[in-house]
Short mmCIF file of C-alpha atoms (C1' of nucleotides) in Angstrom, two decimals:
data_model
loop_
_atom_site.label_atom_id
_atom_site.label_comp_id
_atom_site.label_asym_id
_atom_site.label_seq_id
_atom_site.Cartn_x
_atom_site.Cartn_y
_atom_site.Cartn_z
CA MET A 1 106.25 72.38 107.36
CA ASP A 2 106.85 68.77 106.72
CA SER A 3 106.59 68.71 102.98
CA GLY A 4 107.59 65.07 102.95
CA ARG A 5 104.03 64.27 103.80
CA LEU A 6 102.80 66.00 100.71
CA PHE A 7 102.28 63.00 98.52
CA PHE A 8 101.25 60.33 100.90
CA ASP A 9 99.08 61.92 103.46
CA PRO A 10 96.14 59.51 103.48
CA SER A 11 93.78 62.19 104.75
CA CYS A 12 94.37 64.19 101.62
CA TYR A 13 95.50 61.72 99.07
CA GLY A 14 93.90 58.49 100.14
CA ASN A 15 91.75 58.82 97.07
CA MET A 16 94.40 60.32 94.88
CA VAL A 17 94.67 57.88 92.04
CA LEU A 18 96.71 57.12 88.99
CA ILE A 19 95.49 55.74 85.77
CA GLY A 20 97.29 52.79 84.28
CA ASN A 21 99.96 54.69 82.42
CA GLY A 22 100.97 56.64 85.47
CA ASP A 23 99.14 59.81 84.61
CA PRO A 24 97.26 61.30 87.49
CA VAL A 25 93.53 61.45 87.24
CA PHE A 26 93.62 65.26 87.42
CA SER A 27 96.24 65.65 84.76
CA GLY A 28 94.13 66.67 81.88
CA ALA A 29 91.09 66.49 79.73
CA ARG A 30 91.61 62.78 79.76
CA SER A 31 90.12 62.69 83.19
CA LEU A 32 87.08 64.40 81.82
CA LEU A 33 86.82 62.33 78.70
CA ASN A 34 87.76 58.90 79.89
CA MET A 35 86.07 58.50 83.16
CA GLU A 36 85.70 54.81 82.50
CA GLU A 37 89.40 54.46 83.17
CA THR A 38 88.55 54.71 86.81
CA SER A 39 88.82 50.96 86.96
CA LYS A 40 92.51 51.20 86.05
CA ARG A 41 93.25 53.64 88.84
CA ARG A 42 94.84 52.72 92.07
CA HIS A 43 95.73 54.57 95.18
CA PHE A 44 98.71 56.82 94.84
CA PHE A 45 100.47 55.57 97.95
CA SER A 46 98.96 52.99 100.16
CA SER A 47 101.47 53.72 102.90
CA PRO A 48 104.37 56.09 103.58
CA ASN A 49 106.76 53.16 103.48
CA GLU A 50 106.21 52.92 99.76
CA LEU A 51 108.02 56.19 99.38
CA PHE A 52 111.24 54.45 100.34
CA ASP A 53 110.59 51.27 98.46
CA GLU A 54 113.00 51.09 95.53
CA GLU A 55 110.94 48.49 93.74
CA TYR A 56 108.01 50.80 94.00
CA TYR A 57 110.00 53.57 92.34
CA ASP A 58 111.12 51.20 89.62
CA GLU A 59 107.64 50.44 88.57
CA GLN A 60 105.90 53.55 89.72
CA LEU A 61 107.52 56.94 90.02
CA PRO A 62 106.06 59.08 92.73
CA GLU A 63 103.33 61.34 91.56
CA LYS A 64 104.29 64.88 90.71
CA LYS A 65 102.27 68.01 90.91
CA ARG A 66 100.31 68.50 87.74
CA ARG A 67 98.70 71.62 86.55
CA LEU A 68 95.05 71.69 85.73
CA THR A 69 94.08 71.66 82.09
CA PRO A 70 92.77 74.79 80.38
CA GLU A 71 89.33 73.17 80.26
CA GLN A 72 89.35 72.53 83.97
CA ILE A 73 90.58 75.99 84.72
CA ASP A 74 87.98 77.47 82.43
CA LEU A 75 85.16 75.77 84.28
CA LEU A 76 86.65 76.66 87.64
CA GLU A 77 87.00 80.30 86.59
CA LYS A 78 83.40 80.41 85.45
CA SER A 79 82.26 78.98 88.75
CA PHE A 80 84.42 81.47 90.59
CA GLU A 81 82.83 84.32 88.69
CA THR A 82 79.41 83.13 89.76
CA GLU A 83 80.37 82.79 93.41
CA ASN A 84 83.81 82.96 94.91
CA LYS A 85 83.03 80.58 97.76
CA LEU A 86 81.94 77.02 97.41
CA GLY A 87 79.15 75.33 99.27
CA PRO A 88 79.70 71.63 100.03
CA GLU A 89 77.22 70.52 97.38
CA HIS A 90 78.61 72.77 94.72
CA LYS A 91 82.11 71.59 95.54
CA THR A 92 81.22 67.93 95.18
CA GLN A 93 79.30 68.60 92.00
CA LEU A 94 82.13 70.57 90.48
CA ALA A 95 84.69 67.98 91.51
CA LYS A 96 82.70 65.25 89.76
CA LYS A 97 82.33 67.36 86.68
CA LEU A 98 86.08 68.00 86.54
CA GLY A 99 87.24 64.59 87.64
CA LEU A 100 89.02 66.12 90.58
CA GLN A 101 88.94 65.52 94.28
CA PRO A 102 86.63 67.91 96.17
CA ARG A 103 89.68 68.87 98.20
CA GLN A 104 91.45 69.97 95.01
CA VAL A 105 88.51 72.09 94.02
CA ALA A 106 88.43 73.67 97.47
CA VAL A 107 92.16 74.35 97.33
CA TRP A 108 91.83 75.88 93.88
CA PHE A 109 89.11 78.24 95.12
CA GLN A 110 91.16 79.14 98.14
CA ASN A 111 94.19 79.98 96.03
CA ARG A 112 92.00 81.79 93.53
CA ARG A 113 90.59 83.98 96.30
CA ALA A 114 94.12 84.75 97.45
CA ARG A 115 95.09 85.77 93.91
CA TRP A 116 91.98 87.91 93.60
CA LYS A 117 92.80 89.63 96.86
CA THR A 118 96.31 90.41 95.71
CA LYS A 119 95.03 91.87 92.45
CA GLN A 120 92.44 93.87 94.33
CA LEU A 121 95.14 95.33 96.55
CA GLU A 122 97.12 96.31 93.46
CA ARG A 123 94.06 97.99 91.96
CA ASP A 124 93.40 99.86 95.19
CA TYR A 125 97.00 100.98 95.31
CA ASP A 126 96.86 102.29 91.74
CA LEU A 127 93.65 104.14 92.51
CA LEU A 128 95.08 105.75 95.61
CA LYS A 129 98.28 106.64 93.81
CA SER A 130 96.51 108.42 90.97
CA SER A 131 94.35 110.23 93.48
CA TYR A 132 97.45 111.28 95.37
CA ASP A 133 99.20 112.45 92.20
CA SER A 134 96.20 114.53 91.27
CA LEU A 135 96.04 116.14 94.70
CA LEU A 136 99.75 116.83 94.63
CA SER A 137 99.41 118.53 91.27
CA ASP A 138 96.55 120.70 92.57
CA TYR A 139 98.53 121.54 95.64
CA GLU A 140 101.57 122.64 93.65
CA SER A 141 99.51 124.88 91.37
CA ILE A 142 97.85 126.44 94.40
CA ILE A 143 101.22 127.19 95.92
CA LYS A 144 102.39 128.86 92.70
CA GLU A 145 99.23 130.93 92.51
CA ASN A 146 99.65 131.91 96.11
CA GLN A 147 103.22 133.06 95.56
CA MET A 148 102.09 135.17 92.63
CA LEU A 149 99.44 136.86 94.72
CA ILE A 150 101.88 137.55 97.51
CA SER A 151 104.29 139.18 95.06
CA GLU A 152 101.44 141.36 93.90
CA VAL A 153 100.63 142.38 97.47
CA ILE A 154 104.22 143.27 98.13
CA SER A 155 104.42 145.32 94.97
CA LEU A 156 101.22 147.19 95.84
CA THR A 157 102.43 147.79 99.36
CA GLU A 158 105.66 149.29 98.07
CA LYS A 159 103.71 151.57 95.74
CA LEU A 160 101.56 152.57 98.63
CA GLN A 161 104.57 153.44 100.74
CA ALA A 162 106.00 155.53 97.89
CA LYS A 163 102.71 157.39 97.60
CA GLU A 164 102.66 157.94 101.30
CA VAL A 165 106.13 159.48 101.28
CA SER A 166 105.14 161.92 98.56
CA GLY A 167 101.95 162.65 100.50
CA VAL A 168 103.96 163.60 103.55
CA ALA A 169 106.09 165.89 101.38
CA VAL A 170 102.99 167.60 100.08
CA MET A 171 101.74 167.94 103.58
CA VAL A 172 104.95 169.58 104.75
CA ALA A 173 104.79 171.98 101.84
CA HIS A 174 101.26 173.02 102.77
CA LYS A 175 101.63 172.85 106.48
CA THR A 176 100.68 176.44 107.11
CA ASP A 177 97.54 176.09 104.98
CA ALA A 178 96.33 173.14 107.09
CA VAL A 179 95.85 170.90 104.09
CA LEU A 180 94.83 167.36 105.13
CA PRO A 181 97.03 164.98 103.17
CA VAL A 182 95.55 162.16 105.27
CA ASN A 183 92.69 162.05 102.80
CA GLU A 184 95.02 161.14 100.01
CA ALA A 185 96.45 158.34 102.06
CA ASP A 186 92.97 157.12 102.89
CA VAL A 187 91.98 157.12 99.26
CA LEU A 188 95.02 155.06 98.43
CA ALA A 189 94.29 152.68 101.28
CA VAL A 190 90.76 152.21 100.03
CA GLN A 191 92.06 151.53 96.55
CA VAL A 192 94.44 148.89 97.80
CA SER A 193 91.78 147.29 99.94
CA ALA A 194 89.35 147.28 97.06
CA LYS A 195 91.91 145.59 94.87
CA ALA A 196 92.59 143.02 97.53
CA GLU A 197 88.91 142.35 98.05
CA ASP A 198 88.52 142.01 94.35
CA HIS A 199 91.06 139.18 94.47
CA LEU A 200 89.35 137.57 97.39
CA SER A 201 85.73 137.77 96.37
CA SER A 202 85.77 137.53 92.59
CA GLY A 203 85.53 134.24 90.78
CA SER A 204 89.19 134.43 89.97
CA ALA A 205 91.74 131.80 90.81
CA GLY A 206 92.79 134.05 93.63
CA SER A 207 89.68 133.29 95.61
CA ALA A 208 90.06 129.63 94.97
CA VAL A 209 93.50 129.81 96.44
CA VAL A 210 92.34 131.40 99.63
CA ASP A 211 89.24 129.26 99.99
CA ASP A 212 90.60 125.95 98.92
CA GLY A 213 93.93 125.97 100.68
CA PRO A 214 92.63 125.22 104.14
CA GLN A 215 90.13 122.71 102.73
CA LEU A 216 92.96 120.80 101.24
CA VAL A 217 94.68 120.76 104.57
CA ASP A 218 91.59 119.77 106.51
CA SER A 219 90.18 117.33 104.00
CA GLY A 220 91.47 114.33 105.86
CA ASP A 221 92.58 112.77 102.61
CA SER A 222 96.17 113.52 103.28
CA TYR A 223 98.20 113.37 106.41
CA PHE A 224 101.15 115.34 105.17
CA LEU A 225 99.69 118.40 103.44
CA ASP A 226 99.06 120.30 106.65
CA SER A 227 102.66 120.46 107.71
CA ASP A 228 103.93 120.82 104.16
CA TYR A 229 101.52 123.58 103.47
CA ARG A 230 102.65 125.54 106.46
CA GLY A 231 106.23 124.80 105.74
CA CYS A 232 105.81 126.15 102.25
CA MET A 233 104.11 129.28 103.46
CA SER A 234 106.90 129.95 105.88
CA HIS A 235 109.38 130.02 103.03
CA ILE A 236 107.66 132.69 101.00
CA GLU A 237 109.91 135.68 100.96
CA GLY A 238 108.60 139.02 102.06
CA ILE A 239 105.73 137.63 104.01
CA HIS A 240 107.05 139.13 107.23
CA LEU A 241 107.67 142.59 105.83
CA GLU A 242 104.58 144.15 107.34
CA GLU A 243 104.36 142.02 110.44
CA GLU A 244 104.50 143.98 113.63
CA ASP A 245 103.79 141.33 116.20
CA GLY A 246 107.02 139.47 115.55
CA SER A 247 105.14 136.22 115.30
CA ASP A 248 106.57 133.49 113.14
CA ASP A 249 103.87 130.87 113.07
CA CYS A 250 103.94 130.68 109.28
CA ARG A 251 100.20 131.21 109.05
CA CYS A 252 100.37 134.89 108.09
CA TYR A 253 100.05 134.98 104.35
CA PHE A 254 98.74 137.90 102.40
CA PRO A 255 95.52 138.80 104.28
CA ASP A 256 97.81 139.54 107.21
CA ALA A 257 99.97 141.68 105.01
CA PHE A 258 96.93 143.75 104.09
CA ALA A 259 95.92 144.02 107.71
CA ALA A 260 99.39 145.25 108.58
CA ALA A 261 99.29 147.79 105.78
CA GLU A 262 95.91 149.04 106.90
CA GLN A 263 97.05 149.24 110.46
CA GLN A 264 99.99 151.29 109.33
CA PHE A 265 97.63 153.69 107.55
CA HIS A 266 95.54 154.09 110.65
CA GLU A 267 98.54 154.72 112.83
CA GLU A 268 99.82 157.33 110.45
CA GLU A 269 96.36 158.81 110.20
CA GLU A 270 96.35 159.23 113.94
CA SER A 271 99.76 160.84 113.96
CA LEU A 272 98.74 163.14 111.14
CA ASP A 273 95.57 164.05 112.96
CA TRP A 274 97.60 164.86 115.95
CA TRP A 275 99.99 166.86 113.81
CA VAL A 276 97.18 168.70 112.03
CA TRP A 277 95.17 169.57 115.07
CA SER A 278 98.00 170.44 117.37
"C1'" DT B 1 121.32 74.05 78.45
"C1'" DT B 2 121.07 76.19 82.61
"C1'" DG B 3 120.19 79.48 86.09
"C1'" DT B 4 116.65 82.32 87.85
"C1'" DG B 5 112.28 84.39 88.61
"C1'" DT B 6 107.24 83.61 88.53
"C1'" DT B 7 103.05 80.96 88.84
"C1'" DT B 8 100.39 77.23 90.43
"C1'" DT B 9 99.15 73.47 93.42
"C1'" DA B 10 99.06 71.90 97.91
"C1'" DT B 11 100.01 71.73 103.12
"C1'" DT B 12 100.12 73.49 107.77
"C1'" DG B 13 98.61 75.96 111.58
"C1'" DC B 14 95.70 79.17 113.46
"C1'" DC B 15 91.26 81.41 113.86
"C1'" DT B 16 86.22 81.95 113.71
"C1'" DC B 17 81.65 80.34 113.54
"C1'" DC B 18 77.93 77.24 114.48
"C1'" DG C 1 84.69 70.04 118.54
"C1'" DG C 2 84.31 69.96 113.60
"C1'" DA C 3 84.13 72.56 109.28
"C1'" DG C 4 85.80 75.97 106.61
"C1'" DG C 5 88.56 80.19 105.71
"C1'" DC C 6 92.93 82.52 105.54
"C1'" DA C 7 98.02 83.59 105.80
"C1'" DA C 8 102.32 81.72 105.25
"C1'" DT C 9 104.97 78.61 103.06
"C1'" DA C 10 106.94 74.62 100.23
"C1'" DA C 11 107.78 72.72 96.06
"C1'" DA C 12 106.72 71.45 91.27
"C1'" DA C 13 105.90 73.44 86.86
"C1'" DC C 14 106.69 76.84 83.78
"C1'" DA C 15 108.82 80.98 81.30
"C1'" DC C 16 112.64 83.14 79.67
"C1'" DA C 17 117.07 85.34 79.18
"C1'" DA C 18 122.00 84.47 78.64
#
DNA sequence: TTGTGTTTTATTGCCTCC
DNA sequence: GGAGGCAATAAAACACAA
């Protein structure tokens, strides 16, 4: 950009004027209060050559950028609140009121819109950030809850296995009497299933975990939760204990563990049936 | 006082709309 | 093609710490 043109571009500053003492017309309330001084004004630069004219500098320093007065800014702000874009008439009217060039008013509005846009972006960012923080917090609590539930499943499964071992012992002891220890195992399986279903279907946090997890992932509000969620699940210890398919897709959290446990019961039931009836 | 960062005023060039 | 808007930028004015 050729900034040297800044103060003597006739297209922009042909009407830029100075009052007798060198103050610019837009330099303050004076321009609003003493409009009659217009007669003392003269063009800022009549030609670019004046910029290099030493005599000119001696008697007239080049005009400097001046800030608008609080009064001018106040009126401009009020106008901006009403409408953030200026029609030609409104611009001229406002310029007269303020003692400014219409171009200055237009520039002020343009810059004001740019500032507003920046602020708006900041507000949007803050909003998104707080939303993200809230989601992250929810996500972390869900993960904790999930880990707790998985621990519970593992503990119950271990108890079940212990029961099963003692059941087999009983069965061996009563083999000749054809006692059917499979019933005991079934009862235990039903108890475990009932407990699991209780977690899943009751209004407890447990159901929220199972129901809300995938929603969080699929919500579309976050691009990263899906992979993170799976990644987290894959790191939960013990999750593969009951897996029989050897899969490692990290999707098999505790419902799969129950399924595996139940499958184990059924397999053992079959073997016991075979053992009993043979 | 001075160096430095921020804000404000203004220009330039490009784009869109009528 | 002219008017007006916007993004990028320059530069003056201002704020403030050292």
